Coordinates of C-alpha atoms in Angstrom, one line a residue:
X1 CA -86.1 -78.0 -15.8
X2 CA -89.5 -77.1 -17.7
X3 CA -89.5 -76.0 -21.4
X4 CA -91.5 -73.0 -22.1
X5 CA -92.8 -71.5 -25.3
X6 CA -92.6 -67.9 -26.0
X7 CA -96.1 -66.1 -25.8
X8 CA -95.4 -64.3 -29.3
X9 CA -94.1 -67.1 -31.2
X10 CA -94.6 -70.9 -30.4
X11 CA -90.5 -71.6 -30.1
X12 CA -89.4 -73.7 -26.8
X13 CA -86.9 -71.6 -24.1
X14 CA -85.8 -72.6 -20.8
X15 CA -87.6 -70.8 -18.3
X16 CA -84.7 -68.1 -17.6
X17 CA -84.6 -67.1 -21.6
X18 CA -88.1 -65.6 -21.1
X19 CA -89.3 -62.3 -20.3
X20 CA -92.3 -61.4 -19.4
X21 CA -93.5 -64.6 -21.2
X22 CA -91.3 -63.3 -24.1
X23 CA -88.0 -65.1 -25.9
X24 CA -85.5 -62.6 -26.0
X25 CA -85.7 -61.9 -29.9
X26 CA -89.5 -60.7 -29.3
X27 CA -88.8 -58.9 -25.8
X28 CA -86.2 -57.0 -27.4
X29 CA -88.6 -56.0 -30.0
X30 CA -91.2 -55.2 -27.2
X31 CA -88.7 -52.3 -25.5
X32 CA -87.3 -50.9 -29.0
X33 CA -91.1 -50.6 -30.8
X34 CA -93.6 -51.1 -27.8
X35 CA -94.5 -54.1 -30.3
X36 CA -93.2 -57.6 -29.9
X37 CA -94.2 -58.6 -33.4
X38 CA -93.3 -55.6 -35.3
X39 CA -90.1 -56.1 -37.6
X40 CA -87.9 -53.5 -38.8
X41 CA -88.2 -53.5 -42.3
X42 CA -86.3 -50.5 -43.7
X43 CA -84.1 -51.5 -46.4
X44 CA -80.2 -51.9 -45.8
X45 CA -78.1 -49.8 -47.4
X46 CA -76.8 -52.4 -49.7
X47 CA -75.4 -52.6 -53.6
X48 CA -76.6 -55.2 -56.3
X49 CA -74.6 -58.6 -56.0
X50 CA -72.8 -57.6 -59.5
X51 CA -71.9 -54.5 -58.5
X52 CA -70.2 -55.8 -55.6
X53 CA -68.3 -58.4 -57.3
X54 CA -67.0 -55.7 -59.3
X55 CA -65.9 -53.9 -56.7
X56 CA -64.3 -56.5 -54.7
X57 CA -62.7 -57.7 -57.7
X58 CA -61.1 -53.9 -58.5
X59 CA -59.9 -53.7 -54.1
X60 CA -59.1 -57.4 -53.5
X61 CA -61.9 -57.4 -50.3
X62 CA -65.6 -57.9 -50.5
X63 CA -68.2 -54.7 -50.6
X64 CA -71.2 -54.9 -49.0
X65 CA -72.8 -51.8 -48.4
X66 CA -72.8 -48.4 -50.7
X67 CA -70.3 -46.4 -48.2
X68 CA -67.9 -48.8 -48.6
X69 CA -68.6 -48.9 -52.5
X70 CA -67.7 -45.1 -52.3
X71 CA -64.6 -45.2 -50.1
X72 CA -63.3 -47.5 -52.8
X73 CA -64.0 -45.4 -55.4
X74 CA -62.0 -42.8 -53.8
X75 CA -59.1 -45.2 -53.7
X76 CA -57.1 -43.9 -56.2
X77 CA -53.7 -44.4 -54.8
X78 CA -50.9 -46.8 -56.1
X79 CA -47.7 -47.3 -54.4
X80 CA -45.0 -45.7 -56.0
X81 CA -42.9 -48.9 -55.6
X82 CA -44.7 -51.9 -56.2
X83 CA -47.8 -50.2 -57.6
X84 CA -49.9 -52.2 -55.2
X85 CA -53.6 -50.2 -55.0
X86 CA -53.8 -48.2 -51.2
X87 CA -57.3 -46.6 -49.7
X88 CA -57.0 -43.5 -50.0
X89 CA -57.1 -40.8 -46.5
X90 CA -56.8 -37.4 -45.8
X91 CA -53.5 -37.7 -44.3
X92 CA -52.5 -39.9 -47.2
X93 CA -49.4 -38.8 -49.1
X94 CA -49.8 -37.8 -52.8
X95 CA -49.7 -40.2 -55.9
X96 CA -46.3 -40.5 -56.4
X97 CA -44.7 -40.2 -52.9
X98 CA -47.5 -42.5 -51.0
X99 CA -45.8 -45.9 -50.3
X100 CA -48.0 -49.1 -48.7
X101 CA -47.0 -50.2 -45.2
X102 CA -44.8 -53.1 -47.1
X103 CA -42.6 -51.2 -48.9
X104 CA -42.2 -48.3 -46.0
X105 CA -40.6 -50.9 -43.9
X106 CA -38.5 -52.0 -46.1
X107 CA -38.1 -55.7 -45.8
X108 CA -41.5 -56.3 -44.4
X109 CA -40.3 -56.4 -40.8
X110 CA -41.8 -54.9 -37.8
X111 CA -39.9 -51.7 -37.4
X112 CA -42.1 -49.4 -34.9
X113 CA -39.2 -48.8 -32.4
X114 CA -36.1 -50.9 -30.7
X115 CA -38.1 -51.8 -27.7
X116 CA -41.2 -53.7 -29.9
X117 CA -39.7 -54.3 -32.9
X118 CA -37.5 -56.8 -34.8
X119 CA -34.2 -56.8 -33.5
X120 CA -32.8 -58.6 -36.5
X121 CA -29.2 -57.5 -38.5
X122 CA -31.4 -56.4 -41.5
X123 CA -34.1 -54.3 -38.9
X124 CA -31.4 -52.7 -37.2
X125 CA -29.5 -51.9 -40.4
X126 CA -32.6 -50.0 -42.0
X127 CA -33.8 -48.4 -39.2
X128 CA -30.1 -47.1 -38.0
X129 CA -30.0 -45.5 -41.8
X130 CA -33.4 -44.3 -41.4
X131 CA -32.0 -42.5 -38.3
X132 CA -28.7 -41.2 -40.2
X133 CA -31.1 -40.0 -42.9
X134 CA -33.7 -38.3 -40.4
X135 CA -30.8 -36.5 -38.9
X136 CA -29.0 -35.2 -42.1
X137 CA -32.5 -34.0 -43.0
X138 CA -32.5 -32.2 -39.0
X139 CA -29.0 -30.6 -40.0
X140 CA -30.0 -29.0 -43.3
X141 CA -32.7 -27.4 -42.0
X142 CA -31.5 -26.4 -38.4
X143 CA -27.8 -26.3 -39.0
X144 CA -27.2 -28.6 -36.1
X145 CA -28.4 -31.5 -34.8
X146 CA -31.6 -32.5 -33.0
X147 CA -29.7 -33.4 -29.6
X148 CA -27.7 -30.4 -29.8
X149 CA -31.0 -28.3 -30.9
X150 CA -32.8 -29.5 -27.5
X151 CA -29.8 -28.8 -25.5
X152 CA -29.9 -25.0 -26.6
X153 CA -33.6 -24.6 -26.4
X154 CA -34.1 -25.9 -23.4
X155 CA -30.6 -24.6 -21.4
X156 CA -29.1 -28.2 -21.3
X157 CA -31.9 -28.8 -18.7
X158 CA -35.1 -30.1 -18.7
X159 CA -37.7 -27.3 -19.5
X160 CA -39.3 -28.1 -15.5
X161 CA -35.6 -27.1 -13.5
X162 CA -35.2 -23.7 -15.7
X163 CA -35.9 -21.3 -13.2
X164 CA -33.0 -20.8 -11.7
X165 CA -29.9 -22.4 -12.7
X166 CA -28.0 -25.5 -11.7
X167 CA -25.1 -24.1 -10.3
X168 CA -27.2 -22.3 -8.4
X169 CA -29.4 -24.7 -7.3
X170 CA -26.6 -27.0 -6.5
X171 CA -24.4 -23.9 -4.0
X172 CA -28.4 -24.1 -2.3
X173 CA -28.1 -27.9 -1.6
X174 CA -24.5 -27.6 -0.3
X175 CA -25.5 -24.6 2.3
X176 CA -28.4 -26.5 3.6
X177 CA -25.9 -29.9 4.2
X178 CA -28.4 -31.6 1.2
X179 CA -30.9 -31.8 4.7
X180 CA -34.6 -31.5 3.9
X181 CA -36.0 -28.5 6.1
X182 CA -39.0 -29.7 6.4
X183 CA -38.6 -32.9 7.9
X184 CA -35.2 -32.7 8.8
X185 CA -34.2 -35.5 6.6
X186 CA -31.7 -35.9 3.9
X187 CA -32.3 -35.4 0.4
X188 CA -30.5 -38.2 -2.1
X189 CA -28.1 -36.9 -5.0
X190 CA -28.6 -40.2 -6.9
X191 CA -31.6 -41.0 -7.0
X192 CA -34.4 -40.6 -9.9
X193 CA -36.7 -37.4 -10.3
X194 CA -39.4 -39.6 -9.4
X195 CA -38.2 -40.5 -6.2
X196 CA -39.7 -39.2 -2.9
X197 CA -36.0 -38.3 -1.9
X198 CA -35.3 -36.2 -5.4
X199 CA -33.8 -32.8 -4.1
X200 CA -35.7 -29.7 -4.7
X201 CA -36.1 -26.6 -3.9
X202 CA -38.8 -25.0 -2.2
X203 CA -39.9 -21.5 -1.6
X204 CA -40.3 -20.0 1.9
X205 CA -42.6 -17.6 0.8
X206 CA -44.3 -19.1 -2.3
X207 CA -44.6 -17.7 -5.3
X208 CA -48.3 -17.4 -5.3
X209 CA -48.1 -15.3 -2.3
X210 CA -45.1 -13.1 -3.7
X211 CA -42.2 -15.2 -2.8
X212 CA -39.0 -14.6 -5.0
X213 CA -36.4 -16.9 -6.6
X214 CA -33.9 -16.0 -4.2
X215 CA -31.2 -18.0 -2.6
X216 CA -32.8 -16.7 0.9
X217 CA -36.6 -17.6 0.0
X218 CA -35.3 -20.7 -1.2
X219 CA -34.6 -24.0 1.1
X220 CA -33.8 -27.8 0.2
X221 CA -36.4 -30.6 0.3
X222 CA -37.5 -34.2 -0.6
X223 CA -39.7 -33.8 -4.2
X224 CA -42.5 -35.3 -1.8
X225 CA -42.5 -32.7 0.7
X226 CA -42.4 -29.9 -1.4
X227 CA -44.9 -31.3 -3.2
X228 CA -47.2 -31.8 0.4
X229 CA -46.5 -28.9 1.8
X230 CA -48.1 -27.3 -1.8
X231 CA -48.3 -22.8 -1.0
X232 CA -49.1 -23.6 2.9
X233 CA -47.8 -20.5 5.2
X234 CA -44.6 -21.0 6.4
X235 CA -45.9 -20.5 9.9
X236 CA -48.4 -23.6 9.6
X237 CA -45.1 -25.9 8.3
X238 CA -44.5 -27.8 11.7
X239 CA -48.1 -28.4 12.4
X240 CA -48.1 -30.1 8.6
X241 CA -45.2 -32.1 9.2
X242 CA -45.1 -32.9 13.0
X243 CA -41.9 -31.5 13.4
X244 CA -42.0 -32.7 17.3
X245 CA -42.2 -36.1 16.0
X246 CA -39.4 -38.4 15.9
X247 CA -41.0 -40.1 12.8
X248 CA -39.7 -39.0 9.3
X249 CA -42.0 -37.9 6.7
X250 CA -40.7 -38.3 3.6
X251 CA -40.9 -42.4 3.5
X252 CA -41.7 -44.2 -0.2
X253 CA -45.1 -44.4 -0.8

């Protein structure tokens, strides 16, 4: 393959580096200036080499412009255990309470959670009296605790089924044989919320066209055809679902 040499500046490139007889240093220059031998020369926002010794010397990391030289002037903060110096952030606790990531773990393991973290005896001992702590701190405040405080905000249910209650909704799914009535199919007890076959219940009238919670509006089905059949009219149901077909509907996608 032939060796070029760049139209700007007499430096050898293979003959895909060039553009428009241009190495890519001096093209570049070309579409940012409209001048392939113009250089920026604005001066970087730098510190004197002393000054930056100084300052990497007081933060244990080297400084090389002045916005980091100000960001480590701000750092102020000491943990309260080991005294080690922190940066200092808006969300940062105050002198005295602030604690660096070493000393808030404890012994230095990773302790984010039970599925990513250590699963050592000394891990699980910390973090199971980080949890007894957390909860006697729940207790104080709420009077009870924060499984029992869920339980009575949210009716012992999640917050998406509170509309009508479960006893109810369970006497609905007993007088409809748990079928689905829209595709004649039936619904599955056991399986997960996120299943196609998840019972539900579905308004005959919906409630955006002034369909009630009551046990007559309301009808078993599959999550996934309630979900299809969205506010359609009752009277356009069959057509959605081919109720002359001998195919069911509600098959996992």
């Amino acid at each position: 393959m032939p060796i070029l040499a760049c139209s700007v500046e007499d430096v050898s490139h293979t003959p895909g580096k060039l553009t428009r007889g241009m190495c890519p240093k001096h093209y570049q220059r070309f579409r940012k200036y409209g001048d392939a031998t113009k250089v920026h020369s604005a001066p970087r926002n730098s510190v004197p080499a002393e000054d930056a010794l100084r300052l990497a010397s007081n933060g244990g990391r080297s400084i090389s412009s002045a916005q980091d030289a100000k960001k480590l002037s701000r750092s102020s903060l000491t943990c309260c255990e080991c005294g080690k110096k922190m940066w200092e952030h808006k969300t940062s606790a105050p002198q005295g309470i602030a604690k660096c990531l070493d000393c808030r773990i404890g012994d230095g393991h990773n302790l984010t959670g039970y599925k990513h973290g250590c699963r050592c005896d000394a891990c699980k001992a910390s973090k199971a009296e980080k949890n007894r702590k957390y909860k006697e701190e729940f207790r104080a405040i709420h009077g009870i605790g924060p499984s029992s405080k869920w339980k009575r905000d949210n009716g012992g249910m999640p917050p998406r089924v509170e509309w009508i209650d479960r006893k109810v909704r369970r006497t609905i799914y007993e007088r409809d044989n748990w079928i689905c009535w829209l595709c004649n199919e039936a619904v599955d007890d056991t399986a997960l919320p996120r299943s196609n076959y998840y019972p539900s219940l579905d308004h005959i009238i919906p409630r955006s066209k002034g369909g009630d919670h009551n046990p007559e509006n309301l009808r078993t089905a599959h999550m996934y055809c309630n979900a299809k059949r969205r506010d359609l009219d009752a009277s356009k149901v069959g057509d959605l679902f081919g109720w002359k077909k001998a195919a069911p509907i509600c098959s996992p996608v």
